[in-house]
Short mmCIF file of C-alpha atoms in Angstrom, two decimals:
data_model
loop_
_atom_site.label_atom_id
_atom_site.label_comp_id
_atom_site.label_asym_id
_atom_site.label_seq_id
_atom_site.Cartn_x
_atom_site.Cartn_y
_atom_site.Cartn_z
CA MET A 1 108.71 98.31 132.56
CA GLN A 2 110.11 101.63 132.13
CA ALA A 3 107.92 104.52 130.64
CA LEU A 4 108.31 108.20 129.73
CA HIS A 5 105.31 109.15 131.98
CA LEU A 6 103.55 112.62 132.45
CA THR A 7 101.67 113.55 135.17
CA SER A 8 101.30 117.44 135.05
CA HIS A 9 101.42 119.74 132.23
CA SER A 10 103.53 122.32 134.19
CA ALA A 11 105.88 119.44 135.01
CA ALA A 12 108.46 117.42 132.83
CA PRO A 13 107.68 114.25 131.83
CA ALA A 14 109.83 111.56 133.61
CA LEU A 15 110.70 107.95 133.24
CA THR A 16 108.97 105.73 135.33
CA ALA A 17 108.70 102.17 136.69
CA LEU A 18 105.23 100.81 135.64
CA PRO A 19 103.27 97.61 135.64
CA VAL A 20 103.39 95.93 132.13
CA PRO A 21 99.80 96.20 130.95
CA ALA A 22 97.28 93.61 130.00
CA PRO A 23 95.99 93.64 126.98
CA GLY A 24 91.94 94.54 126.88
CA PRO A 25 89.38 93.70 124.51
CA GLY A 26 90.46 93.88 120.47
CA GLN A 27 93.81 94.91 121.65
CA LEU A 28 97.25 93.32 121.20
CA ARG A 29 100.42 93.98 123.80
CA LEU A 30 103.24 95.19 121.69
CA ARG A 31 107.06 94.46 122.97
CA ILE A 32 108.19 97.98 121.79
CA HIS A 33 111.62 98.28 119.84
CA ALA A 34 111.28 101.85 118.77
CA CYS A 35 108.93 104.95 119.02
CA GLY A 36 108.86 107.82 116.71
CA LEU A 37 108.85 111.27 117.88
CA ASN A 38 106.41 113.93 116.88
CA PHE A 39 105.93 117.92 117.21
CA ALA A 40 102.54 116.59 118.61
CA ASP A 41 104.28 115.16 121.57
CA LEU A 42 105.55 118.78 122.55
CA LEU A 43 102.02 119.85 122.53
CA MET A 44 100.68 117.07 124.56
CA ILE A 45 103.51 118.00 127.36
CA LYS A 46 101.70 121.25 127.59
CA GLY A 47 98.49 120.27 127.00
CA SER A 48 97.72 122.05 123.85
CA TYR A 49 97.47 119.39 121.19
CA GLN A 50 93.85 118.64 120.19
CA ASP A 51 94.15 114.90 121.19
CA THR A 52 95.88 115.08 124.62
CA PRO A 53 95.00 112.31 126.84
CA ALA A 54 93.90 112.70 130.47
CA LEU A 55 96.96 112.79 132.84
CA PRO A 56 98.67 110.98 133.70
CA PHE A 57 99.71 109.39 130.63
CA THR A 58 102.93 107.75 128.58
CA LEU A 59 104.02 109.93 125.79
CA GLY A 60 104.88 108.65 122.08
CA MET A 61 102.54 108.41 119.44
CA GLU A 62 103.78 105.96 116.82
CA VAL A 63 105.57 102.66 117.48
CA ALA A 64 107.29 99.41 115.94
CA GLY A 65 107.87 96.07 117.75
CA ILE A 66 106.89 92.56 118.28
CA VAL A 67 103.50 91.53 119.02
CA ASP A 68 103.28 89.89 122.41
CA ALA A 69 100.07 88.84 123.25
CA LEU A 70 96.39 89.36 122.29
CA GLY A 71 93.41 90.40 124.20
CA PRO A 72 90.13 88.99 123.97
CA GLY A 73 87.42 89.67 120.97
CA PRO A 74 88.45 90.13 117.46
CA SER A 75 92.00 88.48 116.48
CA GLY A 76 95.12 90.54 115.48
CA PRO A 77 98.61 89.71 114.24
CA ALA A 78 99.78 86.77 115.71
CA PRO A 79 102.14 86.96 118.87
CA GLY A 80 105.63 87.16 117.02
CA THR A 81 104.55 89.13 114.43
CA ARG A 82 106.57 92.51 113.57
CA VAL A 83 104.20 95.38 113.29
CA ALA A 84 103.96 99.34 113.43
CA VAL A 85 101.26 100.83 115.14
CA TYR A 86 99.54 104.36 115.37
CA GLY A 87 98.12 104.43 118.95
CA GLY A 88 98.15 108.18 119.51
CA HIS A 89 100.06 107.89 122.85
CA GLY A 90 101.81 105.21 125.21
CA GLY A 91 104.76 104.33 122.85
CA LEU A 92 107.74 105.72 124.71
CA ALA A 93 108.08 102.45 126.91
CA GLU A 94 109.15 98.85 126.95
CA TYR A 95 105.50 97.60 126.22
CA GLY A 96 102.55 99.20 125.20
CA CYS A 97 98.80 97.86 124.70
CA PHE A 98 97.05 99.35 121.17
CA ASP A 99 94.12 98.58 119.10
CA ALA A 100 94.75 95.56 117.21
CA ALA A 101 92.97 96.78 114.15
CA ARG A 102 95.72 99.70 113.70
CA ALA A 103 98.94 97.01 113.54
CA LEU A 104 100.60 97.02 109.91
CA PRO A 105 102.81 93.90 109.51
CA LEU A 106 106.31 95.09 108.47
CA PRO A 107 108.07 94.02 105.45
CA ASP A 108 111.26 92.23 106.04
CA SER A 109 113.59 94.78 104.67
CA MET A 110 112.09 97.60 107.09
CA GLY A 111 113.71 97.71 110.67
CA PHE A 112 112.25 98.87 113.79
CA ASP A 113 113.80 102.20 113.39
CA ALA A 114 112.71 102.92 110.18
CA ALA A 115 108.64 101.56 110.71
CA ALA A 116 108.65 103.93 113.72
CA ALA A 117 109.65 106.89 111.82
CA PHE A 118 107.22 105.94 108.71
CA GLN A 119 103.51 106.28 109.88
CA ILE A 120 102.82 109.62 110.68
CA ALA A 121 105.73 111.59 108.79
CA TYR A 122 105.20 109.61 105.19
CA GLY A 123 101.55 109.17 105.77
CA THR A 124 100.68 112.86 106.57
CA SER A 125 102.52 113.97 103.63
CA HIS A 126 101.11 111.24 101.10
CA LEU A 127 97.67 112.12 102.55
CA ALA A 128 98.53 115.75 101.77
CA LEU A 129 99.99 115.65 98.26
CA ALA A 130 97.71 112.61 97.12
CA HIS A 131 94.63 113.12 98.64
CA ARG A 132 94.24 116.39 99.41
CA ALA A 133 95.97 118.73 96.90
CA ARG A 134 95.84 115.95 93.90
CA LEU A 135 99.81 116.82 93.34
CA SER A 136 100.22 115.74 89.42
CA ALA A 137 103.39 114.98 87.82
CA GLY A 138 105.22 117.89 86.18
CA GLU A 139 103.88 120.27 88.61
CA THR A 140 105.85 122.47 91.14
CA LEU A 141 105.64 121.67 94.63
CA LEU A 142 106.91 124.29 97.13
CA VAL A 143 108.03 122.62 100.72
CA LEU A 144 108.71 124.69 103.67
CA GLY A 145 110.51 123.10 106.48
CA ALA A 146 111.73 120.57 103.82
CA ALA A 147 114.36 119.04 106.21
CA GLY A 148 112.11 118.63 109.12
CA GLY A 149 110.44 115.16 110.04
CA VAL A 150 107.41 115.65 107.66
CA GLY A 151 109.14 118.02 105.25
CA LEU A 152 111.82 115.68 104.21
CA THR A 153 109.06 113.14 103.18
CA ALA A 154 107.14 115.79 101.39
CA VAL A 155 110.37 116.42 99.21
CA GLU A 156 110.76 112.55 98.80
CA ILE A 157 106.84 111.65 97.96
CA GLY A 158 106.91 115.00 95.48
CA HIS A 159 109.71 113.69 93.80
CA ALA A 160 108.37 109.86 93.77
CA MET A 161 105.01 111.36 92.24
CA GLY A 162 106.77 113.21 89.52
CA ALA A 163 106.53 116.99 90.75
CA ARG A 164 109.13 119.61 90.37
CA VAL A 165 110.35 119.83 94.09
CA ILE A 166 111.39 123.51 95.32
CA ALA A 167 112.87 122.71 99.13
CA CYS A 168 113.10 125.46 101.54
CA ALA A 169 115.06 125.13 104.82
CA ARG A 170 117.62 126.50 106.93
CA GLY A 171 121.29 126.42 106.20
CA ALA A 172 123.16 124.35 103.89
CA ALA A 173 123.30 121.29 105.99
CA ARG A 174 119.70 120.92 105.98
CA LEU A 175 119.36 121.65 102.21
CA GLU A 176 121.76 119.16 101.33
CA ALA A 177 119.55 116.82 103.03
CA ALA A 178 116.64 118.03 101.18
CA ARG A 179 118.34 117.63 97.93
CA ALA A 180 119.44 113.78 98.79
CA ALA A 181 115.73 113.63 99.32
CA GLY A 182 114.85 114.39 95.74
CA ALA A 183 114.60 118.39 95.58
CA ASP A 184 115.31 119.92 92.22
CA HIS A 185 115.62 123.54 93.74
CA LEU A 186 116.89 124.85 97.15
CA ILE A 187 115.98 128.12 98.97
CA ASP A 188 117.74 129.04 102.07
CA ALA A 189 115.52 130.49 104.84
CA GLU A 190 118.04 132.25 106.74
CA THR A 191 119.44 134.04 103.60
CA ASP A 192 117.04 134.00 100.55
CA ASP A 193 113.78 136.08 99.91
CA ILE A 194 111.50 133.04 99.68
CA ARG A 195 108.73 134.89 97.67
CA ALA A 196 111.17 136.24 95.07
CA ALA A 197 113.29 133.05 94.70
CA CYS A 198 110.16 131.00 94.11
CA LYS A 199 108.53 133.25 91.71
CA ASP A 200 112.16 133.13 89.87
CA LEU A 201 111.51 129.26 89.34
CA GLY A 202 108.17 130.28 87.95
CA GLY A 203 105.98 130.12 91.17
CA ALA A 204 104.37 127.14 92.94
CA ASP A 205 101.31 124.87 92.18
CA VAL A 206 100.99 123.19 95.45
CA VAL A 207 102.75 124.57 98.78
CA TYR A 208 103.22 122.13 101.76
CA ASP A 209 103.38 124.24 104.64
CA PRO A 210 104.47 122.67 108.46
CA VAL A 211 105.69 125.96 109.13
CA GLY A 212 103.34 129.00 109.47
CA GLY A 213 104.26 132.35 109.96
CA ALA A 214 106.19 134.62 107.85
CA GLN A 215 107.35 131.81 105.57
CA PHE A 216 103.52 131.14 104.85
CA THR A 217 102.81 134.61 104.12
CA ALA A 218 106.02 134.34 101.39
CA ALA A 219 104.83 131.36 99.72
CA PHE A 220 101.21 132.59 99.74
CA ARG A 221 102.36 135.63 97.45
CA ALA A 222 104.40 132.82 95.50
CA CYS A 223 101.71 130.93 94.17
CA ARG A 224 100.55 130.37 90.59
CA PRO A 225 96.92 130.73 89.71
CA GLU A 226 94.71 128.00 91.23
CA ALA A 227 97.34 126.86 93.39
CA ARG A 228 96.80 124.82 96.26
CA ILE A 229 98.02 125.03 99.97
CA LEU A 230 98.39 122.57 102.46
CA THR A 231 98.73 123.79 106.09
CA ILE A 232 100.36 120.79 107.83
CA GLY A 233 101.32 122.54 111.22
CA PHE A 234 102.68 125.76 112.75
CA ALA A 235 106.14 124.79 113.87
CA SER A 236 107.30 128.68 114.13
CA GLY A 237 104.70 129.16 116.71
CA ASP A 238 102.54 131.83 114.54
CA VAL A 239 99.33 130.65 113.00
CA PRO A 240 99.28 132.77 109.65
CA GLN A 241 95.94 134.90 108.97
CA ILE A 242 94.63 134.26 105.47
CA PRO A 243 93.38 137.52 103.09
CA ALA A 244 90.38 136.03 101.44
CA ASN A 245 90.36 138.76 98.73
CA HIS A 246 93.79 137.34 97.47
CA LEU A 247 92.26 133.65 97.69
CA LEU A 248 89.62 135.05 95.28
CA VAL A 249 92.18 137.11 92.97
CA LYS A 250 94.66 133.89 92.03
CA ASN A 251 91.83 131.43 92.48
CA LEU A 252 93.68 129.94 95.28
CA THR A 253 93.03 126.71 97.63
CA VAL A 254 93.89 126.68 101.25
CA MET A 255 93.30 123.48 102.89
CA GLY A 256 94.13 121.58 106.02
CA LEU A 257 95.44 118.47 106.65
CA TYR A 258 95.18 116.47 110.24
CA TRP A 259 96.66 113.02 109.44
CA GLY A 260 95.03 111.42 112.70
CA GLY A 261 91.59 112.76 112.13
CA TYR A 262 90.95 110.18 109.46
CA LEU A 263 91.00 107.59 112.05
CA SER A 264 87.44 108.57 113.25
CA PHE A 265 85.91 109.64 110.02
CA ALA A 266 87.55 108.00 107.04
CA PRO A 267 89.77 105.22 108.12
CA ASP A 268 89.74 103.32 104.88
CA VAL A 269 91.48 106.53 103.15
CA LEU A 270 94.22 106.37 106.05
CA THR A 271 94.96 102.59 105.86
CA GLY A 272 94.81 102.77 102.28
CA SER A 273 97.49 105.51 102.03
CA LEU A 274 99.76 103.64 104.37
CA ALA A 275 99.44 100.25 102.09
CA THR A 276 100.26 102.64 99.01
CA LEU A 277 103.36 103.55 100.73
CA LEU A 278 104.54 100.24 102.37
CA ASP A 279 104.36 98.97 98.34
CA TRP A 280 106.47 102.04 97.64
CA ALA A 281 108.93 101.15 100.30
CA ALA A 282 109.08 97.52 98.85
CA GLN A 283 109.45 98.53 95.53
CA GLY A 284 112.35 101.47 96.38
CA ARG A 285 110.53 103.78 95.65
CA ILE A 286 110.49 105.52 98.80
CA THR A 287 113.33 105.04 101.73
CA PRO A 288 112.08 105.25 105.21
CA ARG A 289 115.02 106.13 108.00
CA ALA A 290 115.50 107.34 110.97
CA HIS A 291 117.81 110.12 111.15
CA HIS A 292 118.47 110.65 114.99
CA SER A 293 118.08 108.10 117.46
CA TYR A 294 118.12 108.07 121.23
CA PRO A 295 117.58 105.35 124.04
CA LEU A 296 114.68 105.53 126.06
CA GLU A 297 116.85 106.78 128.87
CA ARG A 298 117.85 109.95 126.99
CA ALA A 299 114.15 110.24 125.27
CA THR A 300 113.85 113.81 126.64
CA GLU A 301 117.13 114.61 124.60
CA GLY A 302 115.35 113.86 121.53
CA LEU A 303 112.40 115.94 122.57
CA ASP A 304 114.94 118.68 123.24
CA LEU A 305 116.42 118.50 119.59
CA LEU A 306 112.67 118.46 118.32
CA ARG A 307 111.68 121.53 120.30
CA THR A 308 114.62 123.52 119.46
CA ARG A 309 114.17 122.78 115.65
CA GLN A 310 117.89 121.29 115.26
CA SER A 311 116.83 117.93 113.82
CA THR A 312 117.08 116.97 110.41
CA GLY A 313 114.55 114.41 109.45
CA LYS A 314 112.76 111.89 111.99
CA ILE A 315 114.10 111.44 115.33
CA VAL A 316 113.35 108.16 116.98
CA VAL A 317 113.73 106.67 120.67
CA THR A 318 114.76 102.85 121.05
CA MET A 319 113.92 100.19 123.91
#
């Protein structure tokens, strides 16, 4: 089989011929149809992600496909079942073996591309907004990086939860994508003063921030009293330093969200969130989709699009 394999953190990943793996105890083997790309893939290439596997390994955190075989031990979805799986790595390949307990049977209405774009992006935003920040209908949600892979889902989920959504992104095309996802107000990060624009709209009750850097600082200063600020990631490359005295004055709360971490300490919270989201998708309350698609032999082009922050929404690789 073909796989995008990494053998050194100082070299680029390469398409490599590998043996088709055999599933171990409690695993299933998946014939992979699509794999979602994530910013964490770029960090794994550099060796700076908190869950980077030991070298060598195949990239690709989340996949969708058809169960091909089951290993010994606890049963999983039967061969032939369409599923999505979060494996952490191993997804940018034609076959992969994953923990069967993590497999989510897909509704008939959800294609493989959408399913591969679904788990991390929608799961992160739902856990952040519903479980961590306890976003309520009628509150104002400010989403930074609102046209990125997770940011666009935060706009969509915030809208579905009844919030007033302010979307902040770079350029008219990305802002239009955020408007289509449900944003009520738009801030252009290239030309607008984020703090002033948000304050003119009454300030934010919840801030969703996958960007960090100067945008975090601007949003921090545009918060209402008792606002909750969600740190999702640092796509800007700048990890902000938080002035604790300002937290005190406004009674602010800053909270982190690492979606994958819930698998180790509260897996039921994560699986319950995904079940809710699959139900919402079946009802039409959210519409998971892939916004960019590349075949496996062009997977590095998808990674480059992610690296340069030129994508709008989610990028998937198809097999």
